[in-house]
Amino acid sequence: RQRHFESEANWEDLLQPVFRQGKAVQELPFLNSIRERVQSQLNGFHNAVLRTVNPHEYPVGMERGLFDLRTRLVLEVRNQSRHAN
């Protein structure tokens, strides 16, 4: 299912390559830095989203290319399973 988000919606590209072809492309972060970033990101969520009982929905999306790749792979697996029977 596809959703369309408002063009003014805030978003952040989460893909930040650390390795390419087995070689580091940026300095590896220390675990403390990773922990601080995660905590900072979690603090940005409204409490209503984080609660475990009746949490509010938090919309997320997939880049078009990734969405298309996922769809293609699902269809390939379905076709393979049909031909295997």
mmCIF file of C-alpha atoms in Angstrom, residues 30-73:
data_model
loop_
_atom_site.group_PDB
_atom_site.id
_atom_site.type_symbol
_atom_site.label_atom_id
_atom_site.label_comp_id
_atom_site.label_asym_id
_atom_site.label_seq_id
_atom_site.Cartn_x
_atom_site.Cartn_y
_atom_site.Cartn_z
ATOM 1 C CA PHE A 30 32.008 5.226 19.052
ATOM 2 C CA LEU A 31 29.230 3.327 20.821
ATOM 3 C CA ASN A 32 28.634 6.271 23.166
ATOM 4 C CA SER A 33 28.020 8.514 20.149
ATOM 5 C CA ILE A 34 25.556 6.005 18.719
ATOM 6 C CA ARG A 35 23.765 5.724 22.063
ATOM 7 C CA GLU A 36 23.513 9.525 22.387
ATOM 8 C CA ARG A 37 22.131 9.863 18.849
ATOM 9 C CA VAL A 38 19.495 7.191 19.461
ATOM 10 C CA GLN A 39 18.442 8.816 22.740
ATOM 11 C CA SER A 40 18.279 12.214 21.050
ATOM 12 C CA GLN A 41 16.130 10.795 18.243
ATOM 13 C CA LEU A 42 13.787 9.060 20.715
ATOM 14 C CA ASN A 43 13.397 12.311 22.656
ATOM 15 C CA GLY A 44 12.053 13.883 19.460
ATOM 16 C CA PHE A 45 8.986 11.629 19.484
ATOM 17 C CA HIS A 46 5.812 12.689 21.241
ATOM 18 C CA ASN A 47 5.095 10.571 24.338
ATOM 19 C CA ALA A 48 1.804 9.446 22.774
ATOM 20 C CA VAL A 49 3.802 7.638 20.080
ATOM 21 C CA LEU A 50 6.217 5.966 22.506
ATOM 22 C CA ARG A 51 3.753 4.637 25.057
ATOM 23 C CA THR A 52 3.188 0.885 24.967
ATOM 24 C CA VAL A 53 -0.558 0.975 25.722
ATOM 25 C CA ASN A 54 -2.686 2.482 22.940
ATOM 26 C CA PRO A 55 0.142 4.335 21.195
ATOM 27 C CA HIS A 56 -0.665 6.845 18.475
ATOM 28 C CA GLU A 57 0.336 5.881 14.942
ATOM 29 C CA TYR A 58 3.546 7.321 13.548
ATOM 30 C CA PRO A 59 3.544 7.421 9.739
ATOM 31 C CA VAL A 60 6.660 6.238 7.946
ATOM 32 C CA GLY A 61 7.378 5.700 4.301
ATOM 33 C CA MET A 62 9.626 3.935 1.866
ATOM 34 C CA GLU A 63 11.573 5.559 -0.919
ATOM 35 C CA ARG A 64 9.986 4.819 -4.299
ATOM 36 C CA GLY A 65 12.959 2.771 -5.498
ATOM 37 C CA LEU A 66 12.946 0.609 -2.373
ATOM 38 C CA PHE A 67 9.167 0.206 -2.587
ATOM 39 C CA ASP A 68 9.472 -0.964 -6.204
ATOM 40 C CA LEU A 69 12.313 -3.366 -5.328
ATOM 41 C CA ARG A 70 10.322 -4.886 -2.473
ATOM 42 C CA THR A 71 7.273 -5.310 -4.710
ATOM 43 C CA ARG A 72 9.349 -6.958 -7.452
ATOM 44 C CA LEU A 73 10.977 -9.382 -4.981
#
